[in-house]
Amino acid sequence: MKYRHDKVSDVQIAYIGGGSRGWAWTFMTDLALESRMSGTIRLYDIDKEAAKANEIIGNHLSGRSEAVGKWEYKTYDNLNEVLEGVDFIVISILPGTFEEMAVDVHMPERLGVYQSVGDTAGPGGMIRALRTIPMYVKIAEAIREHAPNAWVINYTNPMSLCVKTLYEVFPKIKAFGCCHEVFGTQKVLKGILEDTYGMEGVSRREIQVNVLGINHFTWFDYASYKGIDLFPVYQEYIEKHFAEGYKERDTNWANACFACAHRVKFDLFLRYGLIAAAGDRHLAEFMPGNEYLKNPEMVSDWKFGLTTAAWRKEDLKNRLEKSRKLLAQETEVELKPTGEEGILLMKALCGLERVISNVNIPNSFGQIPNLPLNAVVETNAVFERDAIRPVVAGKLPDAIKALVMPHIENHDYILEAAQNCDRETVVKAFINDPAFAGKNCSREEIRSLAYDMIDATMGYLPGGWK
């Protein structure tokens, strides 16, 4: 990197999963809108044709007159080459295909287990992790050899296990996980504040929060706006609007399939006293399976949705068609801020800003003192030149800690299972998971499900599983 007049040039960014038809365009947009950084985006993907498409799309975008951030996009053939000498590494991959995800999400329905996402918690999240961990072992080994001082930004789910694997393989890695779910809850608080006080133009970033928990099961125990304690405001709004929930105004960060009325987070506030800070479809999967995900009718009553594999396949078709149009220049990437913070955090790590944002890293500093030190937790952190300084968020209340701990235990079980190709440790994690609460299924039925799900994803598992 080269510094000059409060700008940094020749920034080298490796993008693993650079053939993405979606997130990559978000990344490109934010880069094109940032005037204080420039450099090279090195694209690497097992689907080289997809990466080459994004090379063309990215270079065309960077060449537009309104793109103030100038970047050169290049496709690389192998992992070691793309990493050599880079400053930042972005990892955003799909472990497997939507055929495997169909198994993750829908096979557990034979035992009455419904999953609204299936990529983080529950049986679907755990089987996805078994596919993902071997990939992350290889990535971490390559980073250790070719870019040990680079900052590594992970966007892949299951977030906690991806970050945990990186540190397990390379303890000195400078890796962190980025997730926008906290931003979505800040937007809800912003909207409720505007409704309550007749305000306009409140910025999401002006909603100050203390973040604590694990990815997709995060909580606020503090929320404030310019001296206003938002907890009483939130409680009063819930008491008036619990039945209908809250209607999203700004859905830039989501889409119709992911929309919810936030009734699950309203209910969790009434039960536990903290503001649950993720989308309802994520929050529901961390709770006992008979509470919000008993059946599709219950899901509908709580006003969120089940993200089916069929929807994801249809969405992929739409994104492939968008990729074709972008390549043919029949359409353009829209240049407006996406609301993500990845580029802002890179600027801070380059020394151009000082930023406080939520981050997923190991609990090594005791950010949440009553959770294990080896757990990957989500709290705020200060980002500044070549440093991330996690904020000590404080203890989780005992009742919420009791909800979190089975998932932290399962992170350990699944990492162990992936390392040892051990089916029975996967079974142990399934039995421990709250998704099976109230489902009236036997241990043997759960074991059979675990074995069948492992067999169904065998094409993406190391040979030791066979």
GROMACS .gro file of C-alpha atoms in nm:
model
  466
    1MET     CA    1   0.000   0.000   0.000
    2LYS     CA    2   0.109   0.356  -0.065
    3TYR     CA    3  -0.004   0.655   0.142
    4ARG     CA    4  -0.033   1.011   0.013
    5HIS     CA    5  -0.243   1.309   0.124
    6ASP     CA    6  -0.489   1.112   0.334
    7LYS     CA    7  -0.535   0.855   0.058
    8VAL     CA    8  -0.407   0.503   0.012
    9SER     CA    9  -0.328   0.351  -0.325
   10ASP     CA   10  -0.201   0.018  -0.457
   11VAL     CA   11  -0.416  -0.169  -0.203
   12GLN     CA   12  -0.407  -0.541  -0.284
   13ILE     CA   13  -0.727  -0.729  -0.200
   14ALA     CA   14  -0.770  -1.103  -0.258
   15TYR     CA   15  -1.134  -1.203  -0.300
   16ILE     CA   16  -1.185  -1.576  -0.240
   17GLY     CA   17  -1.523  -1.656  -0.390
   18GLY     CA   18  -1.475  -1.377  -0.642
   19GLY     CA   19  -1.721  -1.533  -0.886
   20SER     CA   20  -2.011  -1.438  -0.660
   21ARG     CA   21  -2.329  -1.331  -0.839
   22GLY     CA   22  -2.455  -1.097  -0.572
   23TRP     CA   23  -2.226  -1.009  -0.285
   24ALA     CA   24  -1.940  -0.930  -0.527
   25TRP     CA   25  -2.146  -0.656  -0.688
   26THR     CA   26  -2.217  -0.506  -0.345
   27PHE     CA   27  -1.844  -0.507  -0.277
   28MET     CA   28  -1.767  -0.351  -0.615
   29THR     CA   29  -2.024  -0.077  -0.556
   30ASP     CA   30  -1.877   0.028  -0.223
   31LEU     CA   31  -1.525   0.025  -0.367
   32ALA     CA   32  -1.633   0.242  -0.661
   33LEU     CA   33  -1.786   0.496  -0.422
   34GLU     CA   34  -1.475   0.527  -0.204
   35SER     CA   35  -1.245   0.805  -0.331
   36ARG     CA   36  -0.970   0.755  -0.073
   37MET     CA   37  -0.868   0.403  -0.172
   38SER     CA   38  -0.757   0.239  -0.496
   39GLY     CA   39  -0.569  -0.069  -0.603
   40THR     CA   40  -0.624  -0.421  -0.733
   41ILE     CA   41  -0.896  -0.677  -0.660
   42ARG     CA   42  -0.761  -1.026  -0.716
   43LEU     CA   43  -1.050  -1.261  -0.791
   44TYR     CA   44  -1.025  -1.632  -0.718
   45ASP     CA   45  -1.305  -1.885  -0.749
   46ILE     CA   46  -1.327  -2.258  -0.818
   47ASP     CA   47  -1.567  -2.144  -1.094
   48LYS     CA   48  -1.307  -1.950  -1.292
   49GLU     CA   49  -1.558  -1.848  -1.559
   50ALA     CA   50  -1.768  -1.674  -1.293
   51ALA     CA   51  -1.461  -1.490  -1.163
   52LYS     CA   52  -1.370  -1.381  -1.518
   53ALA     CA   53  -1.723  -1.244  -1.559
   54ASN     CA   54  -1.679  -1.035  -1.244
   55GLU     CA   55  -1.340  -0.918  -1.371
   56ILE     CA   56  -1.512  -0.772  -1.677
   57ILE     CA   57  -1.803  -0.630  -1.475
   58GLY     CA   58  -1.570  -0.479  -1.216
   59ASN     CA   59  -1.334  -0.317  -1.466
   60HIS     CA   60  -1.628  -0.170  -1.657
   61LEU     CA   61  -1.772  -0.032  -1.334
   62SER     CA   62  -1.438   0.116  -1.232
   63GLY     CA   63  -1.410   0.285  -1.571
   64ARG     CA   64  -1.736   0.475  -1.533
   65SER     CA   65  -1.690   0.848  -1.481
   66GLU     CA   66  -1.902   0.854  -1.167
   67ALA     CA   67  -1.689   0.581  -1.004
   68VAL     CA   68  -1.455   0.782  -0.782
   69GLY     CA   69  -1.273   0.473  -0.653
   70LYS     CA   70  -1.051   0.325  -0.924
   71TRP     CA   71  -0.971  -0.046  -0.904
   72GLU     CA   72  -0.828  -0.302  -1.141
   73TYR     CA   73  -0.992  -0.646  -1.130
   74LYS     CA   74  -0.781  -0.953  -1.214
   75THR     CA   75  -0.866  -1.323  -1.208
   76TYR     CA   76  -0.614  -1.566  -1.059
   77ASP     CA   77  -0.579  -1.939  -1.120
   78ASN     CA   78  -0.485  -2.073  -0.777
   79LEU     CA   79  -0.521  -1.993  -0.410
   80ASN     CA   80  -0.151  -1.951  -0.330
   81GLU     CA   81  -0.095  -1.706  -0.615
   82VAL     CA   82  -0.395  -1.488  -0.534
   83LEU     CA   83  -0.280  -1.451  -0.171
   84GLU     CA   84   0.086  -1.367  -0.224
   85GLY     CA   85   0.163  -1.024  -0.079
   86VAL     CA   86  -0.196  -0.900  -0.034
   87ASP     CA   87  -0.310  -0.648   0.227
   88PHE     CA   88  -0.665  -0.777   0.269
   89ILE     CA   89  -0.841  -1.108   0.207
   90VAL     CA   90  -1.217  -1.126   0.165
   91ILE     CA   91  -1.378  -1.470   0.192
   92SER     CA   92  -1.733  -1.510   0.064
   93ILE     CA   93  -1.802  -1.858  -0.067
   94LEU     CA   94  -2.094  -2.096  -0.109
   95PRO     CA   95  -1.996  -2.434   0.039
   96GLY     CA   96  -2.163  -2.678  -0.198
   97THR     CA   97  -2.463  -2.602  -0.417
   98PHE     CA   98  -2.828  -2.533  -0.351
   99GLU     CA   99  -2.889  -2.906  -0.400
  100GLU     CA  100  -2.689  -2.971  -0.083
  101MET     CA  101  -2.863  -2.680   0.086
  102ALA     CA  102  -3.198  -2.837  -0.001
  103VAL     CA  103  -3.092  -3.134   0.211
  104ASP     CA  104  -2.968  -2.906   0.490
  105VAL     CA  105  -3.298  -2.719   0.507
  106HIS     CA  106  -3.560  -2.978   0.420
  107MET     CA  107  -3.444  -3.328   0.524
  108PRO     CA  108  -3.494  -3.247   0.897
  109GLU     CA  109  -3.862  -3.178   0.823
  110ARG     CA  110  -3.917  -3.554   0.836
  111LEU     CA  111  -3.877  -3.518   1.215
  112GLY     CA  112  -4.085  -3.202   1.228
  113VAL     CA  113  -3.780  -2.975   1.240
  114TYR     CA  114  -3.839  -2.661   1.033
  115GLN     CA  115  -3.555  -2.420   0.961
  116SER     CA  116  -3.603  -2.065   0.845
  117VAL     CA  117  -3.247  -2.028   0.710
  118GLY     CA  118  -3.049  -2.348   0.763
  119ASP     CA  119  -2.701  -2.198   0.722
  120THR     CA  120  -2.596  -2.113   1.079
  121ALA     CA  121  -2.766  -2.311   1.356
  122GLY     CA  122  -2.971  -2.629   1.372
  123PRO     CA  123  -2.901  -2.946   1.173
  124GLY     CA  124  -2.874  -2.755   0.845
  125GLY     CA  125  -2.617  -2.513   0.978
  126MET     CA  126  -2.410  -2.796   1.124
  127ILE     CA  127  -2.403  -3.002   0.804
  128ARG     CA  128  -2.317  -2.690   0.604
  129ALA     CA  129  -2.030  -2.639   0.850
  130LEU     CA  130  -1.897  -2.988   0.780
  131ARG     CA  131  -1.865  -2.891   0.413
  132THR     CA  132  -1.718  -2.551   0.494
  133ILE     CA  133  -1.456  -2.636   0.757
  134PRO     CA  134  -1.226  -2.841   0.525
  135MET     CA  135  -1.227  -2.549   0.279
  136TYR     CA  136  -1.138  -2.307   0.557
  137VAL     CA  137  -0.858  -2.533   0.679
  138LYS     CA  138  -0.698  -2.508   0.334
  139ILE     CA  139  -0.758  -2.133   0.315
  140ALA     CA  140  -0.605  -2.076   0.660
  141GLU     CA  141  -0.301  -2.289   0.572
  142ALA     CA  142  -0.251  -2.091   0.252
  143ILE     CA  143  -0.285  -1.759   0.437
  144ARG     CA  144  -0.028  -1.874   0.693
  145GLU     CA  145   0.218  -1.947   0.413
  146HIS     CA  146   0.152  -1.664   0.168
  147ALA     CA  147  -0.015  -1.371   0.349
  148PRO     CA  148   0.036  -1.408   0.724
  149ASN     CA  149   0.008  -1.033   0.790
  150ALA     CA  150  -0.302  -0.968   0.581
  151TRP     CA  151  -0.635  -0.875   0.738
  152VAL     CA  152  -0.894  -1.145   0.666
  153ILE     CA  153  -1.261  -1.052   0.643
  154ASN     CA  154  -1.509  -1.340   0.647
  155TYR     CA  155  -1.865  -1.312   0.516
  156THR     CA  156  -1.942  -1.684   0.480
  157ASN     CA  157  -2.190  -1.868   0.703
  158PRO     CA  158  -2.182  -2.037   0.944
  159MET     CA  159  -1.990  -1.729   1.055
  160SER     CA  160  -1.882  -1.846   1.401
  161LEU     CA  161  -1.742  -2.177   1.280
  162CYS     CA  162  -1.568  -2.022   0.980
  163VAL     CA  163  -1.384  -1.773   1.202
  164LYS     CA  164  -1.319  -2.041   1.466
  165THR     CA  165  -1.160  -2.268   1.204
  166LEU     CA  166  -0.931  -1.992   1.076
  167TYR     CA  167  -0.794  -1.934   1.426
  168GLU     CA  168  -0.773  -2.306   1.502
  169VAL     CA  169  -0.545  -2.361   1.203
  170PHE     CA  170  -0.349  -2.034   1.224
  171PRO     CA  171  -0.375  -1.882   1.575
  172LYS     CA  172  -0.190  -1.564   1.472
  173ILE     CA  173  -0.425  -1.490   1.182
  174LYS     CA  174  -0.574  -1.140   1.173
  175ALA     CA  175  -0.926  -1.250   1.088
  176PHE     CA  176  -1.272  -1.122   1.174
  177GLY     CA  177  -1.628  -1.185   1.065
  178CYS     CA  178  -1.859  -0.914   0.928
  179CYS     CA  179  -2.237  -0.941   0.948
  180HIS     CA  180  -2.508  -0.682   0.877
  181GLU     CA  181  -2.783  -0.824   1.101
  182VAL     CA  182  -2.700  -0.575   1.378
  183PHE     CA  183  -2.743  -0.294   1.124
  184GLY     CA  184  -3.093  -0.419   1.048
  185THR     CA  185  -3.194  -0.393   1.414
  186GLN     CA  186  -3.043  -0.045   1.437
  187LYS     CA  187  -3.269   0.044   1.143
  188VAL     CA  188  -3.571  -0.091   1.331
  189LEU     CA  189  -3.480   0.125   1.631
  190LYS     CA  190  -3.432   0.425   1.400
  191GLY     CA  191  -3.778   0.373   1.250
  192ILE     CA  192  -3.947   0.330   1.589
  193LEU     CA  193  -3.770   0.642   1.716
  194GLU     CA  194  -3.888   0.843   1.414
  195ASP     CA  195  -4.245   0.716   1.457
  196THR     CA  196  -4.251   0.791   1.829
  197TYR     CA  197  -4.106   1.143   1.813
  198GLY     CA  198  -4.209   1.246   1.462
  199MET     CA  199  -3.846   1.271   1.359
  200GLU     CA  200  -3.700   1.245   1.011
  201GLY     CA  201  -3.358   1.164   0.878
  202VAL     CA  202  -3.214   0.976   1.175
  203SER     CA  203  -2.903   0.787   1.065
  204ARG     CA  204  -2.871   0.420   1.152
  205ARG     CA  205  -2.514   0.489   1.262
  206GLU     CA  206  -2.638   0.742   1.521
  207ILE     CA  207  -2.814   0.460   1.708
  208GLN     CA  208  -2.547   0.371   1.963
  209VAL     CA  209  -2.563   0.015   2.090
  210ASN     CA  210  -2.369  -0.231   2.302
  211VAL     CA  211  -2.354  -0.562   2.117
  212LEU     CA  212  -2.310  -0.900   2.286
  213GLY     CA  213  -2.380  -1.258   2.186
  214ILE     CA  214  -2.286  -1.487   1.899
  215ASN     CA  215  -2.344  -1.433   1.530
  216HIS     CA  216  -2.712  -1.424   1.433
  217PHE     CA  217  -2.803  -1.448   1.803
  218THR     CA  218  -2.679  -1.107   1.911
  219TRP     CA  219  -2.836  -0.879   2.171
  220PHE     CA  220  -2.831  -0.513   2.278
  221ASP     CA  221  -2.827  -0.433   2.648
  222TYR     CA  222  -2.782  -0.063   2.570
  223ALA     CA  223  -2.933   0.149   2.293
  224SER     CA  224  -2.926   0.528   2.282
  225TYR     CA  225  -2.983   0.818   2.043
  226LYS     CA  226  -2.850   1.162   2.141
  227GLY     CA  227  -2.926   1.115   2.508
  228ILE     CA  228  -3.252   0.923   2.456
  229ASP     CA  229  -3.262   0.580   2.621
  230LEU     CA  230  -3.424   0.367   2.351
  231PHE     CA  231  -3.527   0.080   2.578
  232PRO     CA  232  -3.843   0.254   2.714
  233VAL     CA  233  -3.922   0.376   2.361
  234TYR     CA  234  -3.890   0.019   2.228
  235GLN     CA  235  -4.100  -0.126   2.510
  236GLU     CA  236  -4.380   0.127   2.462
  237TYR     CA  237  -4.385   0.059   2.088
  238ILE     CA  238  -4.404  -0.317   2.146
  239GLU     CA  239  -4.690  -0.279   2.393
  240LYS     CA  240  -4.888  -0.086   2.131
  241HIS     CA  241  -4.790  -0.281   1.819
  242PHE     CA  242  -4.705  -0.636   1.927
  243ALA     CA  243  -4.984  -0.796   1.723
  244GLU     CA  244  -4.896  -0.638   1.389
  245GLY     CA  245  -4.523  -0.589   1.449
  246TYR     CA  246  -4.307  -0.333   1.273
  247LYS     CA  247  -4.315  -0.276   0.896
  248GLU     CA  248  -3.975  -0.230   0.741
  249ARG     CA  249  -3.918   0.096   0.553
  250ASP     CA  250  -3.571   0.042   0.413
  251THR     CA  251  -3.525  -0.308   0.274
  252ASN     CA  252  -3.199  -0.232   0.094
  253TRP     CA  253  -3.026  -0.484   0.320
  254ALA     CA  254  -3.277  -0.763   0.261
  255ASN     CA  255  -3.542  -0.880   0.016
  256ALA     CA  256  -3.901  -0.997   0.025
  257CYS     CA  257  -3.817  -1.355   0.122
  258PHE     CA  258  -3.616  -1.233   0.420
  259ALA     CA  259  -3.872  -0.978   0.538
  260CYS     CA  260  -4.033  -1.008   0.878
  261ALA     CA  261  -4.256  -0.809   1.114
  262HIS     CA  262  -3.999  -0.836   1.396
  263ARG     CA  263  -4.253  -1.002   1.624
  264VAL     CA  264  -4.000  -1.265   1.734
  265LYS     CA  265  -3.758  -0.999   1.854
  266PHE     CA  266  -4.048  -0.814   2.021
  267ASP     CA  267  -4.141  -1.134   2.203
  268LEU     CA  268  -3.781  -1.201   2.307
  269PHE     CA  269  -3.761  -0.849   2.451
  270LEU     CA  270  -4.072  -0.906   2.660
  271ARG     CA  271  -3.935  -1.240   2.783
  272TYR     CA  272  -3.568  -1.153   2.844
  273GLY     CA  273  -3.544  -0.774   2.870
  274LEU     CA  274  -3.275  -0.725   2.602
  275ILE     CA  275  -3.316  -0.628   2.238
  276ALA     CA  276  -3.248  -0.927   2.014
  277ALA     CA  277  -3.038  -0.792   1.728
  278ALA     CA  278  -3.083  -1.011   1.421
  279GLY     CA  279  -3.356  -1.091   1.173
  280ASP     CA  280  -3.641  -1.301   1.309
  281ARG     CA  281  -3.568  -1.592   1.080
  282HIS     CA  282  -3.219  -1.620   1.231
  283LEU     CA  283  -3.328  -1.564   1.592
  284ALA     CA  284  -3.597  -1.830   1.570
  285GLU     CA  285  -3.342  -2.101   1.483
  286PHE     CA  286  -3.149  -2.050   1.806
  287MET     CA  287  -3.456  -2.096   2.022
  288PRO     CA  288  -3.623  -2.428   2.112
  289GLY     CA  289  -3.787  -2.568   1.801
  290ASN     CA  290  -4.136  -2.570   1.949
  291GLU     CA  291  -4.139  -2.196   2.024
  292TYR     CA  292  -4.133  -2.020   1.685
  293LEU     CA  293  -4.068  -2.301   1.434
  294LYS     CA  294  -4.313  -2.570   1.540
  295ASN     CA  295  -4.467  -2.579   1.192
  296PRO     CA  296  -4.519  -2.347   0.890
  297GLU     CA  297  -4.846  -2.221   1.035
  298MET     CA  298  -4.670  -2.101   1.349
  299VAL     CA  299  -4.405  -1.932   1.136
  300SER     CA  300  -4.680  -1.749   0.949
  301ASP     CA  301  -4.841  -1.639   1.275
  302TRP     CA  302  -4.510  -1.486   1.385
  303LYS     CA  303  -4.493  -1.306   1.048
  304PHE     CA  304  -4.160  -1.429   0.914
  305GLY     CA  305  -4.080  -1.684   0.648
  306LEU     CA  306  -3.906  -2.012   0.569
  307THR     CA  307  -3.632  -1.952   0.309
  308THR     CA  308  -3.681  -2.260   0.095
  309ALA     CA  309  -3.421  -2.416  -0.131
  310ALA     CA  310  -3.664  -2.370  -0.422
  311TRP     CA  311  -3.663  -1.994  -0.361
  312ARG     CA  312  -3.283  -1.989  -0.352
  313LYS     CA  313  -3.262  -2.178  -0.682
  314GLU     CA  314  -3.504  -1.935  -0.846
  315ASP     CA  315  -3.310  -1.641  -0.704
  316LEU     CA  316  -2.988  -1.786  -0.850
  317LYS     CA  317  -3.151  -1.795  -1.195
  318ASN     CA  318  -3.236  -1.427  -1.159
  319ARG     CA  319  -2.881  -1.343  -1.052
  320LEU     CA  320  -2.732  -1.540  -1.340
  321GLU     CA  321  -2.951  -1.343  -1.577
  322LYS     CA  322  -2.837  -1.019  -1.413
  323SER     CA  323  -2.476  -1.129  -1.457
  324ARG     CA  324  -2.542  -1.188  -1.827
  325LYS     CA  325  -2.693  -0.841  -1.865
  326LEU     CA  326  -2.406  -0.677  -1.676
  327LEU     CA  327  -2.154  -0.856  -1.899
  328ALA     CA  328  -2.339  -0.746  -2.211
  329GLN     CA  329  -2.374  -0.395  -2.066
  330GLU     CA  330  -2.750  -0.418  -2.107
  331THR     CA  331  -2.772  -0.294  -1.749
  332GLU     CA  332  -2.540  -0.128  -1.502
  333VAL     CA  333  -2.447  -0.178  -1.138
  334GLU     CA  334  -2.635   0.093  -0.950
  335LEU     CA  335  -2.390   0.324  -0.778
  336LYS     CA  336  -2.545   0.405  -0.444
  337PRO     CA  337  -2.427   0.316  -0.091
  338THR     CA  338  -2.517  -0.040   0.006
  339GLY     CA  339  -2.520   0.009   0.385
  340GLU     CA  340  -2.244  -0.249   0.436
  341GLU     CA  341  -1.933  -0.156   0.634
  342GLY     CA  342  -1.658  -0.377   0.490
  343ILE     CA  343  -1.489  -0.095   0.298
  344LEU     CA  344  -1.525   0.142   0.595
  345LEU     CA  345  -1.345  -0.113   0.814
  346MET     CA  346  -1.070  -0.151   0.555
  347LYS     CA  347  -1.026   0.228   0.555
  348ALA     CA  348  -0.994   0.221   0.933
  349LEU     CA  349  -0.736  -0.058   0.922
  350CYS     CA  350  -0.542   0.150   0.667
  351GLY     CA  351  -0.544   0.437   0.918
  352LEU     CA  352  -0.784   0.662   0.725
  353GLU     CA  353  -1.065   0.643   0.984
  354ARG     CA  354  -1.132   0.530   1.338
  355VAL     CA  355  -1.450   0.326   1.352
  356ILE     CA  356  -1.656   0.136   1.606
  357SER     CA  357  -1.852  -0.155   1.460
  358ASN     CA  358  -1.969  -0.504   1.547
  359VAL     CA  359  -1.728  -0.787   1.476
  360ASN     CA  360  -1.701  -1.165   1.516
  361ILE     CA  361  -1.370  -1.274   1.672
  362PRO     CA  362  -1.262  -1.518   1.948
  363ASN     CA  363  -1.349  -1.418   2.304
  364SER     CA  364  -0.975  -1.408   2.386
  365PHE     CA  365  -0.995  -1.066   2.549
  366GLY     CA  366  -1.292  -1.169   2.763
  367GLN     CA  367  -1.527  -0.941   2.573
  368ILE     CA  368  -1.815  -1.140   2.722
  369PRO     CA  369  -1.669  -1.257   3.054
  370ASN     CA  370  -1.919  -1.536   3.124
  371LEU     CA  371  -1.867  -1.712   2.789
  372PRO     CA  372  -1.573  -1.944   2.710
  373LEU     CA  373  -1.253  -1.773   2.596
  374ASN     CA  374  -1.234  -1.995   2.286
  375ALA     CA  375  -1.587  -1.909   2.173
  376VAL     CA  376  -1.627  -1.681   1.872
  377VAL     CA  377  -1.843  -1.396   1.997
  378GLU     CA  378  -1.996  -1.086   1.843
  379THR     CA  379  -1.935  -0.753   2.016
  380ASN     CA  380  -1.834  -0.403   1.916
  381ALA     CA  381  -1.469  -0.328   1.848
  382VAL     CA  382  -1.259  -0.023   1.769
  383PHE     CA  383  -1.102  -0.039   1.421
  384GLU     CA  384  -0.795   0.179   1.364
  385ARG     CA  385  -0.462   0.162   1.185
  386ASP     CA  386  -0.362  -0.205   1.168
  387ALA     CA  387  -0.555  -0.288   1.485
  388ILE     CA  388  -0.887  -0.421   1.608
  389ARG     CA  389  -0.949  -0.357   1.977
  390PRO     CA  390  -1.258  -0.547   2.097
  391VAL     CA  391  -1.491  -0.374   2.341
  392VAL     CA  392  -1.560  -0.549   2.671
  393ALA     CA  393  -1.936  -0.583   2.631
  394GLY     CA  394  -2.011  -0.732   2.974
  395LYS     CA  395  -2.183  -1.049   3.084
  396LEU     CA  396  -2.487  -1.201   2.922
  397PRO     CA  397  -2.780  -1.238   3.161
  398ASP     CA  398  -2.801  -1.595   3.290
  399ALA     CA  399  -3.126  -1.669   3.108
  400ILE     CA  400  -2.981  -1.563   2.772
  401LYS     CA  401  -2.649  -1.734   2.842
  402ALA     CA  402  -2.847  -2.058   2.890
  403LEU     CA  403  -2.987  -2.012   2.538
  404VAL     CA  404  -2.646  -1.936   2.387
  405MET     CA  405  -2.438  -2.212   2.546
  406PRO     CA  406  -2.581  -2.513   2.354
  407HIS     CA  407  -2.478  -2.342   2.031
  408ILE     CA  408  -2.128  -2.263   2.156
  409GLU     CA  409  -2.097  -2.626   2.267
  410ASN     CA  410  -2.209  -2.736   1.922
  411HIS     CA  411  -1.944  -2.519   1.758
  412ASP     CA  412  -1.685  -2.724   1.949
  413TYR     CA  413  -1.855  -3.054   1.863
  414ILE     CA  414  -1.881  -2.977   1.492
  415LEU     CA  415  -1.523  -2.853   1.462
  416GLU     CA  416  -1.408  -3.171   1.637
  417ALA     CA  417  -1.628  -3.385   1.412
  418ALA     CA  418  -1.493  -3.215   1.099
  419GLN     CA  419  -1.133  -3.263   1.211
  420ASN     CA  420  -1.183  -3.632   1.294
  421CYS     CA  421  -1.450  -3.728   1.037
  422ASP     CA  422  -1.656  -3.850   1.331
  423ARG     CA  423  -2.027  -3.916   1.274
  424GLU     CA  424  -2.107  -3.981   1.639
  425THR     CA  425  -1.984  -3.636   1.742
  426VAL     CA  426  -2.225  -3.490   1.485
  427VAL     CA  427  -2.500  -3.699   1.643
  428LYS     CA  428  -2.404  -3.560   1.985
  429ALA     CA  429  -2.436  -3.205   1.846
  430PHE     CA  430  -2.774  -3.281   1.688
  431ILE     CA  431  -2.909  -3.420   2.015
  432ASN     CA  432  -2.778  -3.111   2.196
  433ASP     CA  433  -2.941  -2.869   1.954
  434PRO     CA  434  -3.259  -2.682   2.063
  435ALA     CA  435  -3.411  -2.738   1.717
  436PHE     CA  436  -3.529  -3.082   1.832
  437ALA     CA  437  -3.703  -2.952   2.146
  438GLY     CA  438  -4.063  -3.065   2.163
  439LYS     CA  439  -4.040  -3.271   1.843
  440ASN     CA  440  -4.112  -3.608   2.009
  441CYS     CA  441  -3.837  -3.786   1.819
  442SER     CA  442  -3.609  -4.052   1.963
  443ARG     CA  443  -3.231  -4.042   1.988
  444GLU     CA  444  -3.217  -4.314   1.725
  445GLU     CA  445  -3.431  -4.109   1.485
  446ILE     CA  446  -3.199  -3.811   1.536
  447ARG     CA  447  -2.895  -4.034   1.479
  448SER     CA  448  -3.047  -4.169   1.159
  449LEU     CA  449  -3.115  -3.814   1.037
  450ALA     CA  450  -2.756  -3.708   1.109
  451TYR     CA  451  -2.615  -4.007   0.921
  452ASP     CA  452  -2.847  -3.951   0.624
  453MET     CA  453  -2.759  -3.581   0.604
  454ILE     CA  454  -2.388  -3.661   0.616
  455ASP     CA  455  -2.431  -3.918   0.337
  456ALA     CA  456  -2.625  -3.666   0.128
  457THR     CA  457  -2.337  -3.414   0.140
  458MET     CA  458  -2.059  -3.673   0.104
  459GLY     CA  459  -1.943  -3.528  -0.228
  460TYR     CA  460  -1.814  -3.222  -0.042
  461LEU     CA  461  -1.654  -3.403   0.253
  462PRO     CA  462  -1.296  -3.535   0.284
  463GLY     CA  463  -1.231  -3.901   0.216
  464GLY     CA  464  -1.210  -3.988   0.586
  465TRP     CA  465  -1.589  -3.964   0.614
  466LYS     CA  466  -1.630  -4.261   0.382
   0.00000   0.00000   0.00000
